[in-house]
Coordinates of C-alpha atoms and ligand atoms in Angstrom, one line a residue:
M1 CA 0.0 0.0 0.0
K2 CA 1.3 3.5 -0.9
L3 CA 0.3 6.9 0.4
S4 CA -1.2 7.8 -2.9
D5 CA -3.6 4.9 -2.4
V6 CA -5.0 6.4 0.8
K7 CA -7.7 8.9 0.1
R8 CA -9.2 8.9 3.6
G9 CA -7.6 7.8 6.9
S10 CA -10.6 5.6 7.5
E11 CA -9.5 3.3 4.6
L12 CA -6.7 2.1 6.9
R13 CA -9.3 0.3 9.1
T14 CA -9.7 -2.4 6.6
A15 CA -6.0 -2.6 5.5
S16 CA -4.0 -5.7 6.3
I17 CA -1.0 -5.6 8.6
E18 CA 1.2 -6.2 5.6
D19 CA -0.3 -3.2 3.8
L20 CA 0.3 -1.1 6.9
K21 CA 3.9 -2.2 7.0
T22 CA 4.6 -1.2 3.3
L23 CA 2.7 2.0 3.9
S24 CA 4.9 2.8 6.9
D25 CA 7.9 2.8 4.5
D26 CA 6.3 5.2 2.1
V27 CA 5.2 7.5 5.0
R28 CA 8.8 7.5 6.4
D29 CA 10.3 8.3 3.0
T30 CA 7.9 11.1 2.5
I31 CA 8.6 12.6 5.9
L32 CA 12.4 12.3 5.3
K33 CA 12.3 13.8 1.9
T34 CA 10.0 16.7 2.9
V35 CA 11.9 17.6 6.1
S36 CA 15.2 17.4 4.3
Q37 CA 13.9 20.1 1.9
N38 CA 11.8 22.3 4.2
G39 CA 13.2 21.7 7.6
G40 CA 11.0 20.5 10.5
H41 CA 10.7 18.1 13.4
L42 CA 12.3 15.0 12.1
S43 CA 13.3 12.6 14.9
S44 CA 10.0 12.6 16.7
N45 CA 8.0 12.1 13.5
L46 CA 10.2 9.2 12.3
G47 CA 9.5 7.5 15.7
M48 CA 5.7 8.0 15.4
V49 CA 5.0 6.3 12.0
E50 CA 3.9 2.8 13.1
L51 CA 2.1 4.1 16.2
T52 CA 0.0 6.5 14.2
L53 CA -0.8 3.9 11.5
S54 CA -1.9 1.5 14.3
L55 CA -4.2 4.1 15.8
Y56 CA -5.7 4.8 12.4
H57 CA -6.1 1.1 11.8
V58 CA -8.1 0.5 15.0
F59 CA -9.9 3.8 15.7
D60 CA -12.3 5.7 13.6
F61 CA -11.3 9.4 13.6
D62 CA -14.6 10.4 12.2
K63 CA -16.0 9.6 15.6
D64 CA -13.0 9.1 17.9
Q65 CA -11.0 12.1 18.9
L66 CA -7.2 12.2 18.7
L67 CA -5.1 14.9 20.4
F68 CA -1.3 15.3 20.2
D69 CA 0.7 16.9 23.0
V70 CA 3.0 19.6 21.6
G71 CA 1.9 18.4 18.2
H72 CA 5.4 18.4 16.6
Q73 CA 5.0 14.6 16.1
C74 CA 1.8 14.8 13.9
Y75 CA 3.3 14.4 10.4
T76 CA 2.0 10.8 9.8
H77 CA -1.4 12.0 11.1
K78 CA -1.3 14.9 8.6
L79 CA -0.4 12.5 5.8
L80 CA -3.2 10.1 6.6
S81 CA -5.9 12.8 7.1
G82 CA -6.2 14.2 3.6
R83 CA -3.0 16.2 3.4
A84 CA -0.6 13.9 1.6
S85 CA -0.8 15.9 -1.6
S86 CA 0.0 19.2 0.1
F87 CA 2.6 17.8 2.4
A88 CA 5.5 19.1 0.2
T89 CA 4.5 22.6 1.4
L90 CA 5.1 21.8 5.0
R91 CA 6.1 24.9 7.1
Q92 CA 6.3 27.1 4.0
E93 CA 4.5 30.4 3.4
E94 CA 0.8 29.5 2.9
G95 CA 1.7 25.8 3.1
I96 CA 0.6 23.3 5.8
C97 CA 1.7 23.9 9.3
G98 CA 4.2 21.7 11.2
F99 CA 1.7 21.5 14.1
P100 CA -2.0 20.6 14.2
R101 CA -4.2 23.5 13.2
T102 CA -7.9 23.5 13.5
D103 CA -8.3 25.7 10.5
E104 CA -6.3 23.2 8.3
S105 CA -8.3 20.0 8.9
K106 CA -11.3 18.8 11.0
Y107 CA -9.0 16.0 12.1
D108 CA -6.7 18.5 13.9
L109 CA -8.7 19.1 17.1
W110 CA -6.5 21.5 18.9
N111 CA -4.0 24.3 17.9
T112 CA -0.9 23.0 19.6
G113 CA 2.7 23.9 20.1
H114 CA 3.1 24.3 23.9
S115 CA 3.7 21.1 25.8
S116 CA 1.9 19.1 28.5
N117 CA -1.7 20.3 28.0
A118 CA -3.1 17.4 26.0
I119 CA -4.4 15.3 28.9
S120 CA -6.3 18.2 30.3
A121 CA -7.8 19.1 26.9
A122 CA -8.6 15.5 26.2
L123 CA -10.3 15.1 29.6
G124 CA -12.4 18.2 28.8
L125 CA -13.5 16.6 25.5
A126 CA -14.3 13.4 27.2
R127 CA -16.4 15.1 29.8
A128 CA -18.2 17.1 27.1
R129 CA -18.9 13.8 25.3
D130 CA -20.3 12.3 28.5
L131 CA -22.5 15.2 29.3
T132 CA -23.9 15.7 25.8
G133 CA -24.5 12.0 25.1
G134 CA -21.8 11.8 22.5
E135 CA -19.9 8.8 21.4
G136 CA -16.4 7.9 20.5
R137 CA -13.2 7.5 22.4
V138 CA -10.8 10.2 23.3
I139 CA -7.1 9.5 22.8
A140 CA -4.2 11.7 23.9
V141 CA -0.7 11.0 22.6
V142 CA 1.8 12.4 25.1
G143 CA 5.6 12.1 25.1
D144 CA 7.8 11.2 28.0
G145 CA 9.3 14.7 27.8
A146 CA 5.8 16.3 27.9
L147 CA 5.2 14.3 31.1
T148 CA 7.8 16.4 32.9
G149 CA 5.3 19.3 32.7
G150 CA 3.1 19.9 35.8
M151 CA -0.1 20.2 33.9
C152 CA 0.0 16.5 33.2
Y153 CA -0.2 15.7 36.9
E154 CA -3.0 18.2 37.5
A155 CA -5.0 16.4 34.8
L156 CA -4.1 12.8 36.0
N157 CA -5.1 13.8 39.5
D158 CA -8.5 14.9 38.2
L159 CA -9.0 12.0 35.8
G160 CA -8.0 9.3 38.3
S161 CA -10.7 10.5 40.8
R162 CA -13.6 11.2 38.4
K163 CA -13.0 8.5 35.8
T164 CA -14.2 8.3 32.3
Q165 CA -13.1 6.6 29.1
M166 CA -9.9 8.0 27.9
I167 CA -6.8 6.4 26.4
I168 CA -3.4 8.1 27.1
I169 CA -0.7 6.8 24.8
L170 CA 2.6 7.5 26.5
N171 CA 5.1 7.7 23.6
D172 CA 8.3 7.0 25.4
N173 CA 11.5 7.4 23.4
G174 CA 13.6 8.3 26.5
M175 CA 14.1 11.8 25.0
S176 CA 12.7 15.2 25.4
I177 CA 14.6 17.4 22.9
S178 CA 17.7 16.2 24.7
S179 CA 17.8 13.2 27.0
N180 CA 14.8 13.4 29.3
V181 CA 15.4 14.5 32.9
G182 CA 13.9 14.0 36.3
A183 CA 12.7 11.3 38.7
L184 CA 9.7 10.3 36.6
S185 CA 12.0 9.7 33.6
N186 CA 14.0 7.4 35.8
Y187 CA 10.8 5.6 36.7
L188 CA 9.9 5.1 33.1
T189 CA 13.4 3.6 32.5
Y190 CA 12.7 1.3 35.5
L191 CA 9.4 0.2 33.9
R192 CA 11.3 -0.5 30.6
V193 CA 14.0 -2.6 32.1
S194 CA 12.6 -4.0 35.2
K195 CA 11.3 -7.2 33.6
G196 CA 13.1 -6.9 30.4
W197 CA 10.6 -5.8 27.8
Q198 CA 12.0 -8.0 25.1
K199 CA 10.7 -11.0 27.1
L200 CA 7.4 -9.3 27.6
K201 CA 7.0 -8.8 23.9
S202 CA 7.0 -12.5 23.2
A203 CA 4.7 -13.3 26.1
F204 CA 2.4 -10.5 25.0
S205 CA 2.1 -11.7 21.5
H206 CA 1.5 -15.2 22.7
I207 CA -1.5 -14.2 24.8
L208 CA -2.8 -11.7 22.3
F209 CA -3.0 -14.0 19.4
K210 CA -5.0 -16.5 21.5
V211 CA -7.7 -13.9 22.0
P212 CA -10.1 -13.6 19.0
I213 CA -11.6 -10.3 18.0
G214 CA -15.4 -10.2 17.9
G215 CA -17.7 -13.2 18.6
K216 CA -19.8 -14.2 21.6
K217 CA -16.9 -15.2 23.8
L218 CA -15.2 -11.9 23.5
H219 CA -16.3 -10.5 26.8
H220 CA -15.3 -13.5 28.7
L221 CA -12.0 -13.7 26.8
F222 CA -11.4 -10.1 27.4
Q223 CA -11.7 -10.5 31.1
N224 CA -9.1 -13.3 30.7
F225 CA -7.0 -11.1 28.6
K226 CA -7.0 -8.4 31.2
D227 CA -6.0 -10.8 33.9
H228 CA -3.2 -12.1 31.7
V229 CA -2.2 -8.6 30.8
R230 CA -2.0 -7.7 34.4
N231 CA 0.4 -10.6 34.9
I232 CA 2.5 -10.0 31.8
F233 CA 2.9 -6.3 31.9
V234 CA 5.1 -4.6 34.3
N235 CA 3.6 -4.0 37.7
D236 CA 3.4 -0.2 37.6
K237 CA 2.9 1.5 40.9
F238 CA 2.7 5.1 39.9
F239 CA -0.1 5.4 37.3
S240 CA -2.2 2.6 38.9
S241 CA -2.0 4.4 42.2
L242 CA -3.5 7.4 40.5
G243 CA -6.4 5.3 39.3
L244 CA -5.3 4.6 35.8
R245 CA -5.0 1.1 34.2
Y246 CA -1.4 0.9 33.0
L247 CA -0.5 -1.3 30.1
G248 CA 3.0 -1.7 28.9
P249 CA 5.6 -1.3 27.8
V250 CA 4.9 -2.3 24.2
D251 CA 7.0 -2.0 21.0
G252 CA 6.0 1.1 19.2
H253 CA 7.3 -0.1 15.9
N254 CA 5.4 -3.4 15.9
I255 CA 2.1 -2.7 14.2
Q256 CA 0.8 -6.2 14.9
Y257 CA 1.2 -5.9 18.7
M258 CA -0.1 -2.4 18.9
T259 CA -3.2 -3.0 16.8
Q260 CA -4.0 -6.1 18.8
L261 CA -3.7 -4.2 22.0
F262 CA -5.6 -1.1 20.8
R263 CA -8.5 -3.4 19.7
H264 CA -8.8 -4.7 23.2
L265 CA -9.1 -1.2 24.5
Q266 CA -11.9 -0.2 22.2
D267 CA -14.6 -1.1 24.8
E268 CA -12.8 0.1 27.9
K269 CA -14.9 2.5 29.9
E270 CA -12.2 3.7 32.3
P271 CA -9.0 5.6 31.7
V272 CA -6.0 3.6 30.4
I273 CA -2.4 4.6 29.9
V274 CA -0.5 2.6 27.3
H275 CA 3.2 2.8 27.6
V276 CA 4.6 2.6 24.0
M277 CA 8.3 2.5 23.4
T278 CA 9.5 4.2 20.2
K279 CA 12.9 5.1 18.8
K280 CA 13.4 8.8 18.0
G281 CA 14.8 9.1 14.4
K282 CA 13.7 5.5 13.6
G283 CA 14.8 4.5 10.1
Y284 CA 17.3 7.3 9.4
P285 CA 20.7 6.3 10.8
F286 CA 21.9 9.8 11.3
A287 CA 18.9 10.7 13.3
E288 CA 18.9 7.5 15.2
Q289 CA 22.5 8.2 16.3
N290 CA 21.9 11.8 17.1
P291 CA 18.2 12.4 17.7
E292 CA 18.7 15.7 19.3
R293 CA 20.4 17.2 16.3
Y294 CA 17.5 16.2 14.1
H295 CA 14.7 17.0 16.6
G296 CA 14.0 20.3 14.9
I297 CA 16.3 20.9 11.9
G298 CA 16.6 23.2 8.9
P299 CA 17.0 21.7 5.3
F300 CA 19.7 19.1 5.1
D301 CA 21.3 16.7 2.6
L302 CA 19.6 13.3 2.9
K303 CA 22.8 11.4 1.9
T304 CA 25.2 13.0 4.2
G305 CA 22.9 14.3 6.9
E306 CA 24.6 17.7 6.8
R307 CA 22.6 20.9 7.1
I308 CA 22.4 23.1 4.1
E309 CA 22.8 26.5 5.4
K310 CA 24.4 29.9 4.9
A311 CA 26.9 31.0 7.4
R312 CA 24.9 31.6 10.6
P313 CA 25.3 34.9 12.4
R314 CA 26.5 35.0 16.0
S315 CA 23.8 33.6 18.3
F316 CA 22.6 35.6 21.3
G317 CA 22.1 32.5 23.4
A318 CA 25.6 31.0 22.7
S319 CA 27.2 34.5 23.4
A320 CA 25.3 34.8 26.7
C321 CA 26.5 31.3 27.6
A322 CA 30.1 32.0 26.8
F323 CA 30.0 35.3 28.9
L324 CA 28.4 33.5 31.8
C325 CA 30.9 30.6 31.7
E326 CA 33.7 33.2 31.9
Q327 CA 32.0 35.1 34.8
A328 CA 31.2 31.9 36.6
Q329 CA 34.9 31.2 37.1
K330 CA 35.2 34.2 39.3
N331 CA 31.7 34.2 40.7
P332 CA 30.6 30.9 42.3
R333 CA 27.1 32.2 42.9
I334 CA 26.2 32.2 39.2
V335 CA 23.8 29.4 38.2
V336 CA 21.8 28.7 35.0
V337 CA 18.3 27.3 34.9
N338 CA 16.8 25.8 31.7
A339 CA 13.4 24.3 31.0
A340 CA 14.2 21.4 28.6
M341 CA 15.8 23.7 26.1
T342 CA 19.5 23.8 27.1
T343 CA 20.7 23.4 23.5
G344 CA 18.0 25.6 22.0
T345 CA 18.9 28.5 24.3
G346 CA 22.6 28.0 23.6
F347 CA 23.5 26.9 27.2
D348 CA 25.0 23.4 26.6
G349 CA 28.5 24.9 27.1
F350 CA 27.5 26.0 30.6
A351 CA 25.9 22.7 31.4
K352 CA 29.1 20.9 30.4
A353 CA 31.5 23.3 32.2
Y354 CA 29.4 23.7 35.4
P355 CA 27.2 20.6 35.7
K356 CA 26.6 21.3 39.4
R357 CA 25.5 24.8 38.7
H358 CA 23.2 24.1 35.7
F359 CA 19.7 22.9 36.3
D360 CA 17.4 21.6 33.6
A361 CA 13.9 21.6 35.2
G362 CA 12.3 19.7 32.3
I363 CA 9.4 21.1 30.4
A364 CA 8.4 22.9 33.6
E365 CA 8.7 26.6 33.1
E366 CA 6.6 27.4 36.2
H367 CA 8.9 25.3 38.4
A368 CA 12.0 26.6 36.7
V369 CA 11.1 30.2 37.5
T370 CA 10.2 29.6 41.2
L371 CA 13.2 27.4 41.6
A372 CA 15.4 30.3 40.4
A373 CA 13.5 32.6 42.8
G374 CA 14.4 30.3 45.7
M375 CA 18.0 30.2 44.6
A376 CA 18.2 34.0 44.4
K377 CA 16.7 34.3 47.9
G378 CA 19.3 31.9 49.1
G379 CA 22.1 34.1 47.7
L380 CA 22.7 32.7 44.3
R381 CA 22.6 34.7 41.0
P382 CA 20.3 32.7 38.7
F383 CA 20.0 33.2 35.0
V384 CA 16.9 31.6 33.6
A385 CA 17.1 30.9 29.8
I386 CA 13.7 30.2 28.3
Y387 CA 12.2 31.2 24.9
D388 CA 9.9 34.2 24.9
T389 CA 6.9 32.1 23.9
F390 CA 7.4 29.4 26.6
L391 CA 8.0 31.8 29.4
Q392 CA 4.4 32.8 29.0
R393 CA 3.5 29.7 31.0
A394 CA 5.3 31.0 34.1
Y395 CA 3.6 34.4 34.2
D396 CA 2.3 34.0 37.7
Q397 CA 5.6 32.7 39.0
I398 CA 7.4 35.7 37.5
M399 CA 4.9 38.0 39.1
E400 CA 4.5 36.4 42.5
D401 CA 7.7 34.5 43.2
V402 CA 10.3 36.7 41.5
C403 CA 9.0 40.3 41.2
F404 CA 6.8 40.4 44.3
Q405 CA 9.8 39.1 46.3
D406 CA 12.0 41.6 44.4
L407 CA 14.7 39.0 43.7
P408 CA 17.6 39.4 41.4
V409 CA 16.6 36.7 38.8
V410 CA 17.7 37.4 35.2
F411 CA 15.5 36.0 32.5
L412 CA 17.1 35.4 29.1
M413 CA 14.2 35.3 26.7
D414 CA 15.4 33.7 23.5
H415 CA 13.7 33.5 20.1
A416 CA 11.9 36.8 20.5
G417 CA 9.9 38.1 17.6
Y418 CA 8.4 36.4 14.5
V419 CA 10.1 33.0 14.4
G420 CA 9.1 31.7 10.9
G421 CA 8.5 28.0 10.3
D422 CA 7.2 26.9 13.6
G423 CA 4.2 29.2 13.5
A424 CA 1.7 30.8 15.7
S425 CA 2.4 28.9 19.0
H426 CA 6.1 29.6 18.7
H427 CA 6.3 33.3 17.8
G428 CA 7.9 35.3 20.6
M429 CA 5.8 38.3 19.9
Y430 CA 3.9 38.8 23.1
G431 CA 6.9 39.1 25.5
I432 CA 6.9 42.9 26.0
S433 CA 3.1 42.9 26.5
Y434 CA 2.9 40.2 29.0
L435 CA 5.8 41.5 31.1
R436 CA 5.4 45.2 30.9
S437 CA 2.7 45.4 33.6
I438 CA 4.6 43.5 36.2
P439 CA 5.8 45.8 38.9
G440 CA 9.6 46.0 39.5
L441 CA 10.7 44.2 36.4
T442 CA 13.3 45.9 34.2
I443 CA 12.9 44.9 30.5
V444 CA 15.8 45.1 28.1
C445 CA 15.6 44.5 24.3
P446 CA 19.3 44.9 23.1
R447 CA 19.9 45.9 19.6
N448 CA 22.7 43.4 19.1
V449 CA 24.8 40.8 20.9
D450 CA 27.3 43.3 22.2
E451 CA 24.6 45.4 23.9
M452 CA 23.1 42.2 25.4
L453 CA 26.6 41.4 26.8
S454 CA 26.8 44.9 28.2
A455 CA 23.3 44.4 29.8
L456 CA 24.5 41.2 31.4
S457 CA 27.5 42.9 32.8
W458 CA 25.3 45.6 34.3
C459 CA 23.0 42.9 35.8
L460 CA 26.0 41.3 37.5
K461 CA 27.5 44.5 38.8
E462 CA 24.5 46.6 39.6
G463 CA 21.4 44.4 39.3
K464 CA 19.7 43.9 42.6
A465 CA 16.2 43.3 41.2
P466 CA 14.5 41.2 38.5
V467 CA 15.5 41.8 34.8
A468 CA 14.2 40.3 31.6
I469 CA 16.6 40.5 28.6
R470 CA 14.6 39.6 25.4
Y471 CA 16.4 38.8 22.2
P472 CA 16.0 37.0 18.9
Q473 CA 18.0 33.9 18.0
A474 CA 20.6 35.5 15.7
D475 CA 22.6 38.7 15.9
I476 CA 21.0 41.8 14.5
P477 CA 23.0 43.7 11.8
G478 CA 23.6 47.5 12.3
P479 CA 26.2 49.9 13.7
A480 CA 28.7 48.5 16.2
Y481 CA 27.6 48.9 19.9
T482 CA 30.3 50.6 21.9
G483 CA 28.2 51.9 24.8
S484 CA 27.6 50.7 28.2
F485 CA 24.0 49.6 29.1
S486 CA 22.1 51.5 31.7
P487 CA 18.4 51.1 32.4
G488 CA 16.3 54.1 31.4
R489 CA 18.9 55.4 29.0
W490 CA 18.5 55.2 25.2
E491 CA 21.2 55.5 22.5
C492 CA 20.8 58.1 19.8
L493 CA 21.8 56.6 16.5
R494 CA 20.8 59.4 14.2
K495 CA 19.9 63.0 14.8
G496 CA 17.1 64.9 13.1
Q497 CA 14.5 67.5 13.9
D498 CA 11.3 66.4 12.1
A499 CA 10.3 63.4 14.1
C500 CA 11.7 60.9 16.5
L501 CA 11.6 57.2 15.7
L502 CA 12.1 55.0 18.8
A503 CA 13.1 51.5 17.7
V504 CA 13.3 48.4 19.9
G505 CA 15.9 45.7 19.4
S506 CA 15.5 43.9 16.1
M507 CA 13.7 46.9 14.6
V508 CA 16.8 49.2 14.8
P509 CA 18.2 48.3 11.3
N510 CA 14.8 48.9 9.7
A511 CA 14.4 52.2 11.5
L512 CA 17.8 53.4 10.3
K513 CA 16.8 52.4 6.7
A514 CA 13.5 54.3 7.0
A515 CA 15.5 57.4 8.2
E516 CA 17.8 57.1 5.1
Q517 CA 14.8 56.9 2.8
L518 CA 13.2 59.9 4.4
Q519 CA 16.4 61.9 4.1
K520 CA 16.1 61.5 0.3
N521 CA 12.8 63.4 0.6
G522 CA 14.3 66.1 2.7
I523 CA 12.9 64.8 6.0
E524 CA 15.4 64.4 8.9
I525 CA 14.4 62.2 11.7
S526 CA 16.1 61.1 14.9
V527 CA 16.5 57.4 15.5
L528 CA 16.9 56.2 19.1
S529 CA 17.6 52.6 20.1
A530 CA 15.1 52.1 23.0
S531 CA 16.7 49.0 24.5
S532 CA 15.5 49.9 27.9
V533 CA 11.8 49.2 27.3
R534 CA 11.1 49.5 31.0
P535 CA 12.0 51.9 32.5
L536 CA 11.6 54.3 29.6
D537 CA 14.2 57.0 29.0
E538 CA 12.0 59.9 30.2
M539 CA 14.7 62.5 29.7
A540 CA 15.0 61.6 26.0
L541 CA 11.2 61.6 25.6
K542 CA 10.9 65.0 27.3
E543 CA 13.6 66.5 25.3
A544 CA 12.1 65.4 22.0
A545 CA 8.6 66.4 23.1
D546 CA 9.9 69.9 24.2
R547 CA 11.3 70.3 20.7
G548 CA 7.9 69.5 19.2
M549 CA 9.0 66.3 17.6
P550 CA 6.3 63.7 17.1
F551 CA 7.1 60.1 18.1
F552 CA 6.9 57.0 16.0
T553 CA 7.7 53.6 17.6
A554 CA 8.8 50.3 16.2
E555 CA 8.9 46.8 17.8
E556 CA 8.7 43.1 16.8
N557 CA 6.0 42.6 19.4
E558 CA 2.2 42.7 19.2
R559 CA 0.7 46.1 19.3
S560 CA -1.5 45.7 22.5
G561 CA 0.5 46.5 25.6
G562 CA 3.7 46.8 23.7
F563 CA 6.4 49.5 23.7
G564 CA 4.3 51.8 21.5
S565 CA 1.6 51.7 24.2
A566 CA 4.2 52.5 26.8
V567 CA 5.2 55.7 25.0
A568 CA 1.6 56.6 24.4
E569 CA 0.9 56.1 28.1
W570 CA 3.8 58.3 29.0
C571 CA 2.6 61.1 26.7
A572 CA -0.9 60.9 28.2
V573 CA 0.3 60.8 31.8
S574 CA 3.0 63.5 31.4
G575 CA 0.7 65.7 29.2
T576 CA 3.4 66.2 26.6
G577 CA 4.5 64.6 23.3
E578 CA 2.4 62.8 20.7
V579 CA 2.7 59.3 19.2
R580 CA 1.8 59.5 15.5
G581 CA 2.5 55.9 14.6
V582 CA 3.1 52.5 16.2
F583 CA 4.9 50.0 14.0
A584 CA 4.2 46.6 15.6
L585 CA 2.9 43.1 14.8
P586 CA -0.9 42.9 14.8
D587 CA -2.8 41.5 17.8
A588 CA -3.2 38.1 16.2
F589 CA -1.9 34.5 16.1
L590 CA 0.2 34.9 13.0
P591 CA 0.7 31.9 10.7
H592 CA 4.1 30.3 9.9
G593 CA 6.1 31.6 7.0
S594 CA 8.9 33.9 5.9
R595 CA 9.9 36.6 8.5
E596 CA 10.9 39.0 5.7
K597 CA 7.5 38.7 4.0
R598 CA 5.5 39.0 7.2
L599 CA 7.4 42.1 8.4
Q600 CA 6.6 43.7 5.0
E601 CA 3.0 42.7 5.2
C602 CA 2.8 44.2 8.7
G603 CA 4.5 47.5 7.6
L604 CA 7.6 46.8 9.6
D605 CA 10.2 47.1 6.9
G606 CA 12.2 50.3 6.3
N607 CA 10.3 51.3 3.2
A608 CA 6.9 50.9 4.7
M609 CA 7.9 52.8 7.8
A610 CA 9.4 55.7 5.7
E611 CA 6.3 55.9 3.6
F612 CA 4.0 55.9 6.6
I613 CA 6.1 58.6 8.4
R614 CA 6.2 60.7 5.2
R615 CA 2.4 60.7 5.0
K616 CA 1.9 61.4 8.7
L617 CA 4.3 64.4 8.6
R618 CA 2.5 65.9 5.7
T619 CA -0.9 65.9 7.4
Ligands
TPP701 C1 5.8 24.7 27.3 C2 6.8 24.2 26.3 N1 8.1 24.3 26.6 C3 9.0 23.9 25.8 C4 8.7 23.4 24.5 C5 9.7 23.0 23.5 N2 9.7 21.5 23.1 C6 9.1 21.1 22.0 S1 9.1 19.5 21.8 C7 9.9 19.3 23.3 C8 10.3 17.9 23.7 C9 9.1 17.0 23.9 O1 9.5 15.8 24.3 P1 8.5 14.6 24.2 O2 7.2 15.0 24.7 O3 9.1 13.4 24.8 O4 8.3 14.4 22.6 P2 9.4 13.7 21.6 O5 10.0 14.9 20.9 O6 10.4 13.0 22.4 O7 8.6 12.8 20.8 C10 10.2 20.5 23.9 C11 10.9 20.7 25.1 C12 7.3 23.3 24.2 N3 6.9 22.9 23.1 N4 6.4 23.8 25.1

């Protein structure tokens, strides 16, 4: 069976196991070919092929509901649910998204991207089904990495006490993005090795194949089956003590075992957790050997496994890491906290150099932030490196445990701005808005790596309170930074008298381009790099306002609650100055695509800014 033979996922329900096996080869090849060209989440998807095919073989997704945690492992599901012909456009402008999107297919039930929420969402769907007299099973696919996130336990706690039908597939590949961390991960390893799951596999198949599917004796046999299963599978203590039937571990690449097991779960009325063992990168030797490197990867050469890329600019994260490694030699109080993104945030060097002073909390941003707060209270200098988008999850902890306590925790918010291929759930475009209202928090958006390093030095020398330093992944082009960061002070990059353009971080180069364009029309504007987003440089604002210069602001952040709003608030409160334009991303969940194109579309490129300012100054 080939992918081109599958018009609807439901056709897989009558396919033979042999057909599913040949189909798995075609699916794997398609994923490999597409990701090598477009980039994407390779390792997790290669590991999910047989598991997804088995789910489609047994369940009916016109009735049953399938949710993916994070959703980065959904490629086989996309290929089987009517999107095989458009799969070549994966992650491209106007192409299909790398994560489930409800506006893309009715089979994508949830807009996903942030981890550890699938059990809660699935339980909500199950309860809605129960109360509205609906039918169908609810199935959540959750990775062992996702299971480090606290929300999973909140949901299990609830599910185990007010039970309903729900199947949780624990897709255990022993990895988060890097090796998984934490005591629960150790427990899963214990389950895997305690009885030797190779032995279990043969015992399991022996029993399963004795149990016929359908027929009058099914109920009786099913009871037998459950008893046997209890004996063959590992005696789990953790999940069963929470009120869930635990089955596993099973080989996640053996379609025959999995489909047999899933069939026996079709009539279960209570929650079940099926522990499925998969191999990240399965079938592509480079990814099997180094699953982390191919977790999320740009285009690469299929034959050599090497990335096809232009020279990469200096990374903010790696530069912050190198700086803190150096400082940590002199200052034993420096510690770094990550939340399952040590490599992504550039901090693997620190983890290697100072293993006792590096803490990977798992996909547990709330815990990571409060952990850092405790460390700061105890006299350490914690630096918490988390992407702008994932730090959202720890909003309350930033507010209550860091800022309310006024503790010197430094947040390093990587991947700020429009991130491109990963799409709406991953754009770091809300950071200024969600942080700006928290009392006592200094917010810094440096205009390049050197300014970020200067801000870090300032934090170590002077910083006695919480600071958030927000930056994109790669260095920002523009004039060299030779200053010395100080909060509430902006750098003047160009002087003019007709207007004042206040640019934040990544918007500085575009603001300078706009100023050059305007000069050609005889309009001279000042350009200030407003790296200190909070506090504002009130002296600079007052001076420009006194000279009658209108303000324009530019930021790679959503408009609501952003830097432009801060300047407009200042004008309103101080009774002076006027904001004539706010260049910002719209208040929306923007699709994936090209950053350059999206910035143009949103009026954030130099030409668009110049044109807007020209029109505004004429009126
Ligand atoms: C709240 C949150 N923090 C961090 C991430 C980044 N992230 C994406 S996938 C992933 C690892 C997930 O591991 P697992 O659930 O085991 O899935 P696998 O990739 O191993 O299949 C992480 C940390 C995220 N998506 N959401």
